[in-house]
Short mmCIF file of N, CA and C in Angstrom, two decimals:
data_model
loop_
_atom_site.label_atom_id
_atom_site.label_comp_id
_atom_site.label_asym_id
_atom_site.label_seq_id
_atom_site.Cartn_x
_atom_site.Cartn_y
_atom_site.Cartn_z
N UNK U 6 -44.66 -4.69 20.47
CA UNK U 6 -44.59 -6.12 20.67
C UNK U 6 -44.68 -6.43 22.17
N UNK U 7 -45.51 -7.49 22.41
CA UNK U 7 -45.92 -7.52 24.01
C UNK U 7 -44.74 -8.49 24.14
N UNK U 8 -44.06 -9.24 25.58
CA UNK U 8 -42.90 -9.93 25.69
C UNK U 8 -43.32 -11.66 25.22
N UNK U 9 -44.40 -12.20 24.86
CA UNK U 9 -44.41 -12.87 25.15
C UNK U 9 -44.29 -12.94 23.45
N UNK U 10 -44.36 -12.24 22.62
CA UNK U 10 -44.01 -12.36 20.83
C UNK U 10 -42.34 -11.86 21.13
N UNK U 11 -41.89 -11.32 22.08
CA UNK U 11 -40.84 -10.97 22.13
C UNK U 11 -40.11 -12.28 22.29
N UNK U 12 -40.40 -13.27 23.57
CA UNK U 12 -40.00 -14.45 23.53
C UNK U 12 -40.01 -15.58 22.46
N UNK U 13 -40.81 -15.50 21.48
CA UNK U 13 -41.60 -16.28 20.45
C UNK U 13 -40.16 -15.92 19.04
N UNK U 14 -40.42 -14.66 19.40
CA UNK U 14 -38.91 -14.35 18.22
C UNK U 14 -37.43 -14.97 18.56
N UNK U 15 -37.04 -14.62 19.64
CA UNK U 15 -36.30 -15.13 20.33
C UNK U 15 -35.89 -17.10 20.14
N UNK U 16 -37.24 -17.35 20.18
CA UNK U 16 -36.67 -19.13 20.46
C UNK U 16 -36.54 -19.19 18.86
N UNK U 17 -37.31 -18.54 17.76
CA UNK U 17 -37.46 -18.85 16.34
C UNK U 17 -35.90 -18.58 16.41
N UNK U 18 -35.35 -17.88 16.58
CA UNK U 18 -33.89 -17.28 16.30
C UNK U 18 -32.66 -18.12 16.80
N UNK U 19 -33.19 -18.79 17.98
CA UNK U 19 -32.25 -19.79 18.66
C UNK U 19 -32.43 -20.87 17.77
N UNK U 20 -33.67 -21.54 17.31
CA UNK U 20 -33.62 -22.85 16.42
C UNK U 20 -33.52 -22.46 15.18
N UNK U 21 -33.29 -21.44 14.44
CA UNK U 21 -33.14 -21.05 13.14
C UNK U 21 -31.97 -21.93 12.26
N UNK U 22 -32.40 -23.13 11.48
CA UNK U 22 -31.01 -23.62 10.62
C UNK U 22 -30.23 -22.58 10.73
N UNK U 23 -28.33 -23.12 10.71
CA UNK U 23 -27.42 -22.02 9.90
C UNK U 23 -27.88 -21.24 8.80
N UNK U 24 -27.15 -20.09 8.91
CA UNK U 24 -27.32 -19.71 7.02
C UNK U 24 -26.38 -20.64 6.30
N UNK U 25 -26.76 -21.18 5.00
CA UNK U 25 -26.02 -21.79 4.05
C UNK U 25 -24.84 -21.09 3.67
N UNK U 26 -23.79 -21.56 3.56
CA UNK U 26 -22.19 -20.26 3.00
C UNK U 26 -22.52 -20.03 1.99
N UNK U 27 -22.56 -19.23 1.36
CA UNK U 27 -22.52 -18.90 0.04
C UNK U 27 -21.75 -17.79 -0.77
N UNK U 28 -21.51 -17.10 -1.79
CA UNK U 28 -20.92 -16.21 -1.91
C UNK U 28 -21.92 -14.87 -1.43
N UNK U 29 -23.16 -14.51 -1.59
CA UNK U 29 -23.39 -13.59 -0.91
C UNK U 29 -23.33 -13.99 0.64
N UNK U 30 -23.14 -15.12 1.28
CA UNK U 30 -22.75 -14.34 3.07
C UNK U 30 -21.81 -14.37 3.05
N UNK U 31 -20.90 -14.92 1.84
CA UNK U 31 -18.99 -14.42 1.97
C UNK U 31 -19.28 -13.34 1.69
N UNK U 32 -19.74 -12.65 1.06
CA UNK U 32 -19.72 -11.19 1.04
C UNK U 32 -20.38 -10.13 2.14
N UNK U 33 -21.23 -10.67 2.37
CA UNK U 33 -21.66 -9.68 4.01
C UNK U 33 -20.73 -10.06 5.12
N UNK U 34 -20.36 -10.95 5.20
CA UNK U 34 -18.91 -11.26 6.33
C UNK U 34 -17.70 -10.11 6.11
N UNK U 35 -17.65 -10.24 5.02
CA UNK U 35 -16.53 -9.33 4.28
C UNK U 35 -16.73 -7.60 4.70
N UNK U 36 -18.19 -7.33 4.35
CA UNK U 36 -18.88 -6.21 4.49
C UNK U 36 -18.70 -5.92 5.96
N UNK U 37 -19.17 -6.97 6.96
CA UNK U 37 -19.10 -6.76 8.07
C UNK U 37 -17.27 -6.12 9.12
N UNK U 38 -16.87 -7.05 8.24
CA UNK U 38 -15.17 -7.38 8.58
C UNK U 38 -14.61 -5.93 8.36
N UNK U 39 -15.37 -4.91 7.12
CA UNK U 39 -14.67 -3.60 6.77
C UNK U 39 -15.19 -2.72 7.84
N UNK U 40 -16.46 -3.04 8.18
CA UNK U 40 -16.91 -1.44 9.11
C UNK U 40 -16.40 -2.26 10.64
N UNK U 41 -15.86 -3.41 10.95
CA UNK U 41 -14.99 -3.71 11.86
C UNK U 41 -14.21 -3.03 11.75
N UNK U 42 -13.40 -3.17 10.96
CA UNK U 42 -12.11 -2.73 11.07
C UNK U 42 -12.32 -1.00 10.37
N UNK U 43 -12.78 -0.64 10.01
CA UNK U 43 -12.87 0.90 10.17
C UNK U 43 -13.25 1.10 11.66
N UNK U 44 -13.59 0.59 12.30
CA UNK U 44 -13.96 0.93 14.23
C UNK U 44 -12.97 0.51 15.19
N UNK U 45 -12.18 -0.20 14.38
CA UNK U 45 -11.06 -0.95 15.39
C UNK U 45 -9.73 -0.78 15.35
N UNK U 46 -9.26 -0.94 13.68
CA UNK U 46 -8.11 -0.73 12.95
C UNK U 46 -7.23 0.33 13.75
N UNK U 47 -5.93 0.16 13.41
CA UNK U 47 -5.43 1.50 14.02
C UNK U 47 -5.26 2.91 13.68
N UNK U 48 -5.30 3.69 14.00
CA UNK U 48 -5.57 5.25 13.25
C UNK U 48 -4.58 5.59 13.13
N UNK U 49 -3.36 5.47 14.16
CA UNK U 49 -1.97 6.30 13.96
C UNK U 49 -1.04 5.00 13.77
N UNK U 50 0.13 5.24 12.66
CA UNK U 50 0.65 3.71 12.37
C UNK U 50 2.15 4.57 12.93
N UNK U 51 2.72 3.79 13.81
CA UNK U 51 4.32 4.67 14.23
C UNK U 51 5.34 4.07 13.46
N UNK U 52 6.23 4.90 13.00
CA UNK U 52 7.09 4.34 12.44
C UNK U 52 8.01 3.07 13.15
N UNK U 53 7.63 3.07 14.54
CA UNK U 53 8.52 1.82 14.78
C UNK U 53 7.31 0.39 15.11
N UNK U 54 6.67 0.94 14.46
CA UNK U 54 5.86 -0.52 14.28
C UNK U 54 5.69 -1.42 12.99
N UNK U 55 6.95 -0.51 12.35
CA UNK U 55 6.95 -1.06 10.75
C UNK U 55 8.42 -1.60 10.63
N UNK U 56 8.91 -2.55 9.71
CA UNK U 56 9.90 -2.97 9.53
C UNK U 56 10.92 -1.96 8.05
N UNK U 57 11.69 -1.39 8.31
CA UNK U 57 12.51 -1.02 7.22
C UNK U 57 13.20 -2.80 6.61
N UNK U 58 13.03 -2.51 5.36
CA UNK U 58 13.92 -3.51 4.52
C UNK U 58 14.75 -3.49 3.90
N UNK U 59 15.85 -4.17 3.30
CA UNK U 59 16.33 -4.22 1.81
C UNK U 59 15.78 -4.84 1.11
N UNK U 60 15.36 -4.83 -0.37
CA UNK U 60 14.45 -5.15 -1.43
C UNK U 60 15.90 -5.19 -2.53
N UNK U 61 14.80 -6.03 -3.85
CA UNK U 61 15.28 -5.50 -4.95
C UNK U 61 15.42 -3.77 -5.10
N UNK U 62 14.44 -3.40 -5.05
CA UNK U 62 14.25 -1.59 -5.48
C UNK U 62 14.83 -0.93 -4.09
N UNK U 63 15.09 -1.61 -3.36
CA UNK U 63 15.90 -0.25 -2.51
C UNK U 63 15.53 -0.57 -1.04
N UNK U 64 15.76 0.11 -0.06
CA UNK U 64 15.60 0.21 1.47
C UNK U 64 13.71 1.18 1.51
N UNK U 65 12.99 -0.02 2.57
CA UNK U 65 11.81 0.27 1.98
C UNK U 65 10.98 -0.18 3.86
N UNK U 66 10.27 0.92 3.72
CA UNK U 66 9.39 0.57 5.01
C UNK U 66 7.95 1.23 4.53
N UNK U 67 6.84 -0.29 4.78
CA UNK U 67 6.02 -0.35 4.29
C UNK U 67 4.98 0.31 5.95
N UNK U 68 4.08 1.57 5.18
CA UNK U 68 3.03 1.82 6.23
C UNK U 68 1.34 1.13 6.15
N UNK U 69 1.10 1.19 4.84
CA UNK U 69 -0.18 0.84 4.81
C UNK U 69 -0.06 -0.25 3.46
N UNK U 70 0.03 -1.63 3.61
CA UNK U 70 -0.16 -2.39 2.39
C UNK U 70 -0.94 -3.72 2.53
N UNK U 71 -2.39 -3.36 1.89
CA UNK U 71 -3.27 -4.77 2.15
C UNK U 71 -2.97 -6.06 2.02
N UNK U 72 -1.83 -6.32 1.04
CA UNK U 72 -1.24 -8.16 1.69
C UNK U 72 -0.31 -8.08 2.68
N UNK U 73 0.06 -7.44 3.43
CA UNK U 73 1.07 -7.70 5.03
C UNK U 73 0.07 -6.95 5.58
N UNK U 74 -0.82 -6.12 5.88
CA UNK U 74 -1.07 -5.50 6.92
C UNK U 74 -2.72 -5.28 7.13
N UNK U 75 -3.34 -6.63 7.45
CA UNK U 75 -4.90 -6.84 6.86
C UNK U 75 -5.54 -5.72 8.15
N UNK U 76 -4.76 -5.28 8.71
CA UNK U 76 -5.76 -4.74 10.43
C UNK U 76 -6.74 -3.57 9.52
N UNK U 77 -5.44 -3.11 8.89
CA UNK U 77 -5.66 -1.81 8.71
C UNK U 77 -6.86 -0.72 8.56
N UNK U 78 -7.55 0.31 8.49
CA UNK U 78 -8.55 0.43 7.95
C UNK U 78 -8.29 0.66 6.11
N UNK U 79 -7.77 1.44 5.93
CA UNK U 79 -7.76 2.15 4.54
C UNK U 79 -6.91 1.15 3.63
N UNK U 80 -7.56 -0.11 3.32
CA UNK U 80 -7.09 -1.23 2.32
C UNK U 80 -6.66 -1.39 0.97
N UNK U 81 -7.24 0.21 0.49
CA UNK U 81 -7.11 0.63 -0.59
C UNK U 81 -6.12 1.56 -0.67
N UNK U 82 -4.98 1.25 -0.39
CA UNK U 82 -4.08 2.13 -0.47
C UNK U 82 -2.78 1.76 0.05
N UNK U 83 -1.68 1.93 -0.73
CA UNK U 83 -0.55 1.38 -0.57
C UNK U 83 0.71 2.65 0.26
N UNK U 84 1.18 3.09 1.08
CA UNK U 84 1.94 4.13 1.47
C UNK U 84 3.25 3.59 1.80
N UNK U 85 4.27 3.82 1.59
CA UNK U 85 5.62 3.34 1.80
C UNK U 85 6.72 4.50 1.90
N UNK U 86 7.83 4.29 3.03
CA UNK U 86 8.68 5.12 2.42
C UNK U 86 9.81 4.42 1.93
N UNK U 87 10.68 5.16 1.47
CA UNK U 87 11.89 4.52 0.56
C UNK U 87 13.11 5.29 0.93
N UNK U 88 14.43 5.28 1.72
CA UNK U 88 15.40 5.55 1.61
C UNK U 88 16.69 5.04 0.12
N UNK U 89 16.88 6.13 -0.41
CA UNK U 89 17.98 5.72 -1.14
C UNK U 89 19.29 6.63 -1.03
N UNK U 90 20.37 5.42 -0.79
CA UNK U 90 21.85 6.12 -0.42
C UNK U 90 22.43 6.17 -1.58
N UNK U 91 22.56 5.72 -2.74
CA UNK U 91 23.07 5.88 -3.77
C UNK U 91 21.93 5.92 -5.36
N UNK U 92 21.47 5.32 -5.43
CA UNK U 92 20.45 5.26 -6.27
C UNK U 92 19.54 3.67 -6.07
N UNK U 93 18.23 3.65 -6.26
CA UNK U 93 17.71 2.39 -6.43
C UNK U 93 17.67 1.38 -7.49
N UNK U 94 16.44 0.46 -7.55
CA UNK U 94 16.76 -0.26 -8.56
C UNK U 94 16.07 0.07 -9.61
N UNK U 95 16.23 -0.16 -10.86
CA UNK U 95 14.85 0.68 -11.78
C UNK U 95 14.22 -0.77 -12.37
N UNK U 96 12.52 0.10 -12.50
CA UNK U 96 11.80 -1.02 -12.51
C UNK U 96 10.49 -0.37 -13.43
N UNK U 97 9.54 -0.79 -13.81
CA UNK U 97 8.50 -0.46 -14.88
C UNK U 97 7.23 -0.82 -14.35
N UNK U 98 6.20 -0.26 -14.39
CA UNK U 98 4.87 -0.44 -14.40
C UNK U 98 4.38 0.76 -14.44
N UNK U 99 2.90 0.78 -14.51
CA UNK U 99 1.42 1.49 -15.08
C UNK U 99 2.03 3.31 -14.74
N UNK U 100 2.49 3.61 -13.36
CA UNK U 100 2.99 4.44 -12.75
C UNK U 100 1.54 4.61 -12.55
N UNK U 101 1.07 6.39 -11.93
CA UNK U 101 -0.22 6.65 -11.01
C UNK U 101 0.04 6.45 -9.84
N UNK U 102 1.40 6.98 -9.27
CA UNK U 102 1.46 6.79 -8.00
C UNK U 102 2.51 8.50 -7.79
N UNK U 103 1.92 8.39 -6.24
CA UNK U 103 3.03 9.92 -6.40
C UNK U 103 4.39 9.55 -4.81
N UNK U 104 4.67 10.49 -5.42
CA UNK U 104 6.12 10.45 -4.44
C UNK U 104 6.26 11.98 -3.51
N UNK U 105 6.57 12.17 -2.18
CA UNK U 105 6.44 13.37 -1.76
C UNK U 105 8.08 13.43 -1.18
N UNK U 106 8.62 14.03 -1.39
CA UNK U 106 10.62 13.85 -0.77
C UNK U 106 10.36 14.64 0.78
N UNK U 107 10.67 13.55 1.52
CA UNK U 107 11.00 14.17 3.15
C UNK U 107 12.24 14.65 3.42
N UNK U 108 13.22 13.94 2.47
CA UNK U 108 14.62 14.50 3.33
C UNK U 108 16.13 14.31 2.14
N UNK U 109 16.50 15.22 1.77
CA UNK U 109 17.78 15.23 0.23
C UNK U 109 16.97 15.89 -0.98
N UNK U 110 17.78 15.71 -1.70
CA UNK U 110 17.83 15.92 -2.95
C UNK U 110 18.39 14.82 -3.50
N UNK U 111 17.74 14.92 -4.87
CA UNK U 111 18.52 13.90 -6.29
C UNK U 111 17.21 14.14 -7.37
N UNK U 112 17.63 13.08 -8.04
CA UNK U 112 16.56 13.03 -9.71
C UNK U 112 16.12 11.60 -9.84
N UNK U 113 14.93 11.71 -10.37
CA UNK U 113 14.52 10.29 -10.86
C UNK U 113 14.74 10.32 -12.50
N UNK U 114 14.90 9.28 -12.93
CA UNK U 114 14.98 9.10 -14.37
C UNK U 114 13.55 8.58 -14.53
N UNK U 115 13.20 8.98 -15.73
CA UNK U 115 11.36 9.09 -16.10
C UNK U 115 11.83 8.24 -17.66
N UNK U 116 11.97 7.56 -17.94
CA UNK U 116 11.50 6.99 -19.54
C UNK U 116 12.74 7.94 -20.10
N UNK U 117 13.68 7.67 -19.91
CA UNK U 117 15.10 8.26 -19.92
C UNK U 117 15.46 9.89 -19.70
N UNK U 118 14.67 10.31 -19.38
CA UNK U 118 14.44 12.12 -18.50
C UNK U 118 14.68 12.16 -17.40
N UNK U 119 15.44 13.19 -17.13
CA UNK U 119 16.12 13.22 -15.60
C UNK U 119 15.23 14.61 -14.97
N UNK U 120 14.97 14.00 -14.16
CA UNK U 120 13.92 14.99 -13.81
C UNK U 120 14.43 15.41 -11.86
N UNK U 121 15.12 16.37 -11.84
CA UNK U 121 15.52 16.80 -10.29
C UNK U 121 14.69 17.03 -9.68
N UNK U 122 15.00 17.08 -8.12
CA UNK U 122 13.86 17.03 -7.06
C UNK U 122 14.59 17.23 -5.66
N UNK U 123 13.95 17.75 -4.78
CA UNK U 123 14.55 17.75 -3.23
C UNK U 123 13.27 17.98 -2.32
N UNK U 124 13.69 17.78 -1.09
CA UNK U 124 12.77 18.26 -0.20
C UNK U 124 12.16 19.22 0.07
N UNK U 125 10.38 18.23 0.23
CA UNK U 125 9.39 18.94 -0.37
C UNK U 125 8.71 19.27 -1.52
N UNK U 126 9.49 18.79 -2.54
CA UNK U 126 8.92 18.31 -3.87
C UNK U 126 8.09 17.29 -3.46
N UNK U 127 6.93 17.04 -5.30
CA UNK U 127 5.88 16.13 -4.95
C UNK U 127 6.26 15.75 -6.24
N UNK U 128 6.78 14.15 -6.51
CA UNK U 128 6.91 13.55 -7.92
C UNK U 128 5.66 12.98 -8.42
N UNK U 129 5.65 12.81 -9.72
CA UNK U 129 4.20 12.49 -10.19
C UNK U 129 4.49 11.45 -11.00
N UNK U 130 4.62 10.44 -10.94
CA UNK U 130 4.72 9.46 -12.17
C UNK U 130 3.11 9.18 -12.93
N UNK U 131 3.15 9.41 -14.30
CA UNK U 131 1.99 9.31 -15.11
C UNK U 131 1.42 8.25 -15.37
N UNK U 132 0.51 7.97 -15.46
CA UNK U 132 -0.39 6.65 -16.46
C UNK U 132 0.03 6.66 -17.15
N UNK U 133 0.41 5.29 -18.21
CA UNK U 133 0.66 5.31 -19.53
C UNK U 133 0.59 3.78 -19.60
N UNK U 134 0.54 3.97 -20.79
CA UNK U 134 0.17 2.28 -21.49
C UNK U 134 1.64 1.49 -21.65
N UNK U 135 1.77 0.62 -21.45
CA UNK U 135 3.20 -0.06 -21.62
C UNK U 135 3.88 0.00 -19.74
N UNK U 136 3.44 0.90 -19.46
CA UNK U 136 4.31 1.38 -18.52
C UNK U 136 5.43 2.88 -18.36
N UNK U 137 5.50 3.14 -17.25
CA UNK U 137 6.68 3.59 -16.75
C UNK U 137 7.86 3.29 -16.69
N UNK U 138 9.17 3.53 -16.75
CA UNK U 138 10.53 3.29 -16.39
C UNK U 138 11.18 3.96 -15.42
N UNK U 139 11.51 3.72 -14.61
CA UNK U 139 11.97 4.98 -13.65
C UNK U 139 12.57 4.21 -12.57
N UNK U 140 13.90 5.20 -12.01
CA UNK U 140 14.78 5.20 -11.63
C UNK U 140 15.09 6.07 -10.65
N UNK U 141 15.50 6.23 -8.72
CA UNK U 141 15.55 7.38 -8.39
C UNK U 141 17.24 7.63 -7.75
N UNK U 142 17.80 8.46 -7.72
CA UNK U 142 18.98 8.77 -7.59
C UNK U 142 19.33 9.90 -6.21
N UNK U 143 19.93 9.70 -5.08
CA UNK U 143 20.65 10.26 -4.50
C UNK U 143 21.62 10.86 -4.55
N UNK U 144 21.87 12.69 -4.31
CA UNK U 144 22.85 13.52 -4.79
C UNK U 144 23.82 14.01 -3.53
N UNK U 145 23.19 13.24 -2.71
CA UNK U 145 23.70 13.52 -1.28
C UNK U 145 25.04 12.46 -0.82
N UNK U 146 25.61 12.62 0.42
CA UNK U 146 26.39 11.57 0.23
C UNK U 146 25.61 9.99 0.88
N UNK U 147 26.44 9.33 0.44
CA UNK U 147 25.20 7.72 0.67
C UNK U 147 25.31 7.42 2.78
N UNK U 148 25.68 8.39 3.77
CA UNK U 148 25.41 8.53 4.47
C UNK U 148 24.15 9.26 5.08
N UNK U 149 23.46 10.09 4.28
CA UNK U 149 22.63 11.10 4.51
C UNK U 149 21.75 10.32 2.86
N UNK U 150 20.66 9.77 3.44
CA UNK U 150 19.93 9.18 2.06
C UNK U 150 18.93 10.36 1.69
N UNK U 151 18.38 10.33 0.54
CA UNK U 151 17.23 10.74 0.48
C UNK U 151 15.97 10.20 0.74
N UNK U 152 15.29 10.42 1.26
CA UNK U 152 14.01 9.95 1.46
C UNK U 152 12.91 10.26 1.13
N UNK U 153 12.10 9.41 0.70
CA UNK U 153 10.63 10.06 0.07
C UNK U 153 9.59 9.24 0.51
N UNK U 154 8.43 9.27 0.69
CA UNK U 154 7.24 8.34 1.07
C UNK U 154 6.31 8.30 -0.33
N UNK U 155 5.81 7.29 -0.89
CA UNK U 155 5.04 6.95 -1.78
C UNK U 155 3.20 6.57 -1.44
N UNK U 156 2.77 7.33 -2.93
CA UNK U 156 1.13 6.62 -2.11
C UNK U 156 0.72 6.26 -3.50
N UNK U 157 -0.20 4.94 -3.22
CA UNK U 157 -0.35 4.86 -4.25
C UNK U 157 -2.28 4.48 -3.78
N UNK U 158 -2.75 4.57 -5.04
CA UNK U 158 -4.14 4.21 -4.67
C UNK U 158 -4.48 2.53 -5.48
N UNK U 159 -4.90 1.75 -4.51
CA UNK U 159 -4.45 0.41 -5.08
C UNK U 159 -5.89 0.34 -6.24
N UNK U 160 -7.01 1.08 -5.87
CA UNK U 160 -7.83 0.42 -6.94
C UNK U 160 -7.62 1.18 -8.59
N UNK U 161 -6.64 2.06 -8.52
CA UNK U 161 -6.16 2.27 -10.16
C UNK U 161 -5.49 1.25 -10.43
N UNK U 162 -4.50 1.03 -9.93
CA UNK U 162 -3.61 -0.21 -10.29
C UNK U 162 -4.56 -1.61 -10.65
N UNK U 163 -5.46 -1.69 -9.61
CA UNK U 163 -6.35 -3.03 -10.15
C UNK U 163 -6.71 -2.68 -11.29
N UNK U 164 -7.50 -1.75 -11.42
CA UNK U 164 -8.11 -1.33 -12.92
C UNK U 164 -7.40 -1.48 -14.07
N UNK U 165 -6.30 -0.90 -14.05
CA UNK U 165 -4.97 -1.20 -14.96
C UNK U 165 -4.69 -2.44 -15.25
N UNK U 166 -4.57 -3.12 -14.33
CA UNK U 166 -4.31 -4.77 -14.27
C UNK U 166 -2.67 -4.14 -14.24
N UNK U 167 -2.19 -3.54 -13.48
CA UNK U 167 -0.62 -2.79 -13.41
C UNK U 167 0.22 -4.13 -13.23
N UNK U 168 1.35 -4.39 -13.97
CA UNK U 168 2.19 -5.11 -13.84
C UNK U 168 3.50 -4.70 -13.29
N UNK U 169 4.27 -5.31 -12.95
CA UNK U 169 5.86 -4.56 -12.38
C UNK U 169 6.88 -5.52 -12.81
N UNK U 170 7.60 -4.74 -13.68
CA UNK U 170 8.90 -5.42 -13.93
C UNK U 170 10.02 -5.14 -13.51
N UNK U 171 11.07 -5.40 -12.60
CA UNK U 171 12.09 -5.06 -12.22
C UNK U 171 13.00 -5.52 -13.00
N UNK U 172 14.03 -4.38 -13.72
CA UNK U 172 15.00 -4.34 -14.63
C UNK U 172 16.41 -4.55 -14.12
N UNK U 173 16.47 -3.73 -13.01
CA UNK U 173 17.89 -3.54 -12.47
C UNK U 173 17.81 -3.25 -10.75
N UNK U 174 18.44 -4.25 -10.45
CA UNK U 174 18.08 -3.91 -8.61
C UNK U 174 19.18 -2.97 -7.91
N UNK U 175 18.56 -2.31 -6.85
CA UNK U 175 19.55 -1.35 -5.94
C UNK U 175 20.82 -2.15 -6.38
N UNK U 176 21.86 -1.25 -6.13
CA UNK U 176 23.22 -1.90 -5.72
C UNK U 176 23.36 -2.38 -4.31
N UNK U 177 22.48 -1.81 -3.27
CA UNK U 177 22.62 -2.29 -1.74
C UNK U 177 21.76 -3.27 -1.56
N UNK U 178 21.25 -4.15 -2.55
CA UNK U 178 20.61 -5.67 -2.21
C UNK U 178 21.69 -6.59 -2.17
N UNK U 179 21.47 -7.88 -1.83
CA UNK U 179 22.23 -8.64 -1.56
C UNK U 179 21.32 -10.10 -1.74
N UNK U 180 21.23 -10.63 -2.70
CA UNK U 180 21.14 -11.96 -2.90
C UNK U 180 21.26 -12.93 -2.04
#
C-alpha cells in the first residue's frame, strides 16, 4: 500500500459511523475484556489482600471468586479457604468441589458418614442429584483451627444449575 491509500484508510476510519451496540459487540467487548485481563490481572493473590470473614458456614477468606473479584484472570473458578474452630455450619448442594486440609485434623459428615481427615488430605465431595449434605468438624482445640482451602470449578456448578441450602450455621456467626 503506497501512503497515500494509507491515508485514504485512515480518514475512512476516522469518519466511520459508531458500531451499533448489539449483543454480538457486547460480546467482543467481553472477549476483549478476558484476554485483558489474562495480560493484566494479577498472577500472585497474597493472603493479605483478601478479607477473612464470619459467614453463615464458618470463618472464610475468599481467593479467587468472580462476583467480588472481577480483576481476576481465572473467572472460572472459585478458591477459598475456611478456618474451623469448632465445627461449621452444614449446608447442601450439587457438591464437585474438593477440599485440600492445610493445617489440623477432624471429619466432615458426608450425607450422615463421618469421614476423618488431617493435614494433607484431599476431600472429595461427589456429584449427586438432590445434593450433598455435609458438615466439617474440628478435633483440635478451637484455638488451633483446622484449615482447609476449597476449589471449586464454577462452570460444573453452572451446568448443574447447583443450588445451596444452608441448614444449620457455624456456632461462631453472629446475627
Amino acid at each position: 500500500m503506497c501512503s497515500s491509500d494509507l491515508e485514504q484508510e485512515r480518514v475512512r476510519e476516522r469518519e466511520r459511523p459508531p458500531i451499533q451496540d448489539n449483543v454480538y459487540e457486547r460480546n467482543m467487548r467481553q472477549r476483549k475484556e478476558f484476554v485483558e485481563r489474562n495480560k493484566s490481572g494479577p498472577i500472585v493473590i497474597k493472603r493479605g489482600d483478601r478479607k477473612l470473614f464470619q459467614a453463615r458456614q464458618g470463618k472464610l477468606l475468599y481467593y479467587l471468586c468472580p462476583n467480588n473479584y472481577p480483576d481476576t484472570p481465572l473467572q472460572h473458578w472459585r478458591v477459598f479457604i475456611q478456618e474451623i474452630r469448632t465445627n461449621s455450619g452444614k449446608h447442601r448442594h450439587a457438591g464437585g468441589l474438593l477440599i485440600y486440609v492445610l493445617e489440623g485434623h477432624g471429619y466432615t459428615v458426608v450425607d450422615g458418614v463421618r469421614l476423618d481427615w488431617e493435614k494433607g488430605d484431599l476431600v472429595q465431595l461427589p456429584l449427586k442429584v438432590g445434593g450433598v449434605e455435609h458438615q466439617h468438624f474440628n478435633l483440635g482445640p478451637p484455638d488451633k483451627p483446622a484449615i482447609w482451602i476449597a476449589i471449586i470449578c464454577m462452570p460444573i456448578h453452572e451446568y448443574l444449575a447447583s443450588d445451596m441450602e444452608q441448614i444449620e450455621n457455624s456456632p461462631d456467626y453472629r446475627e
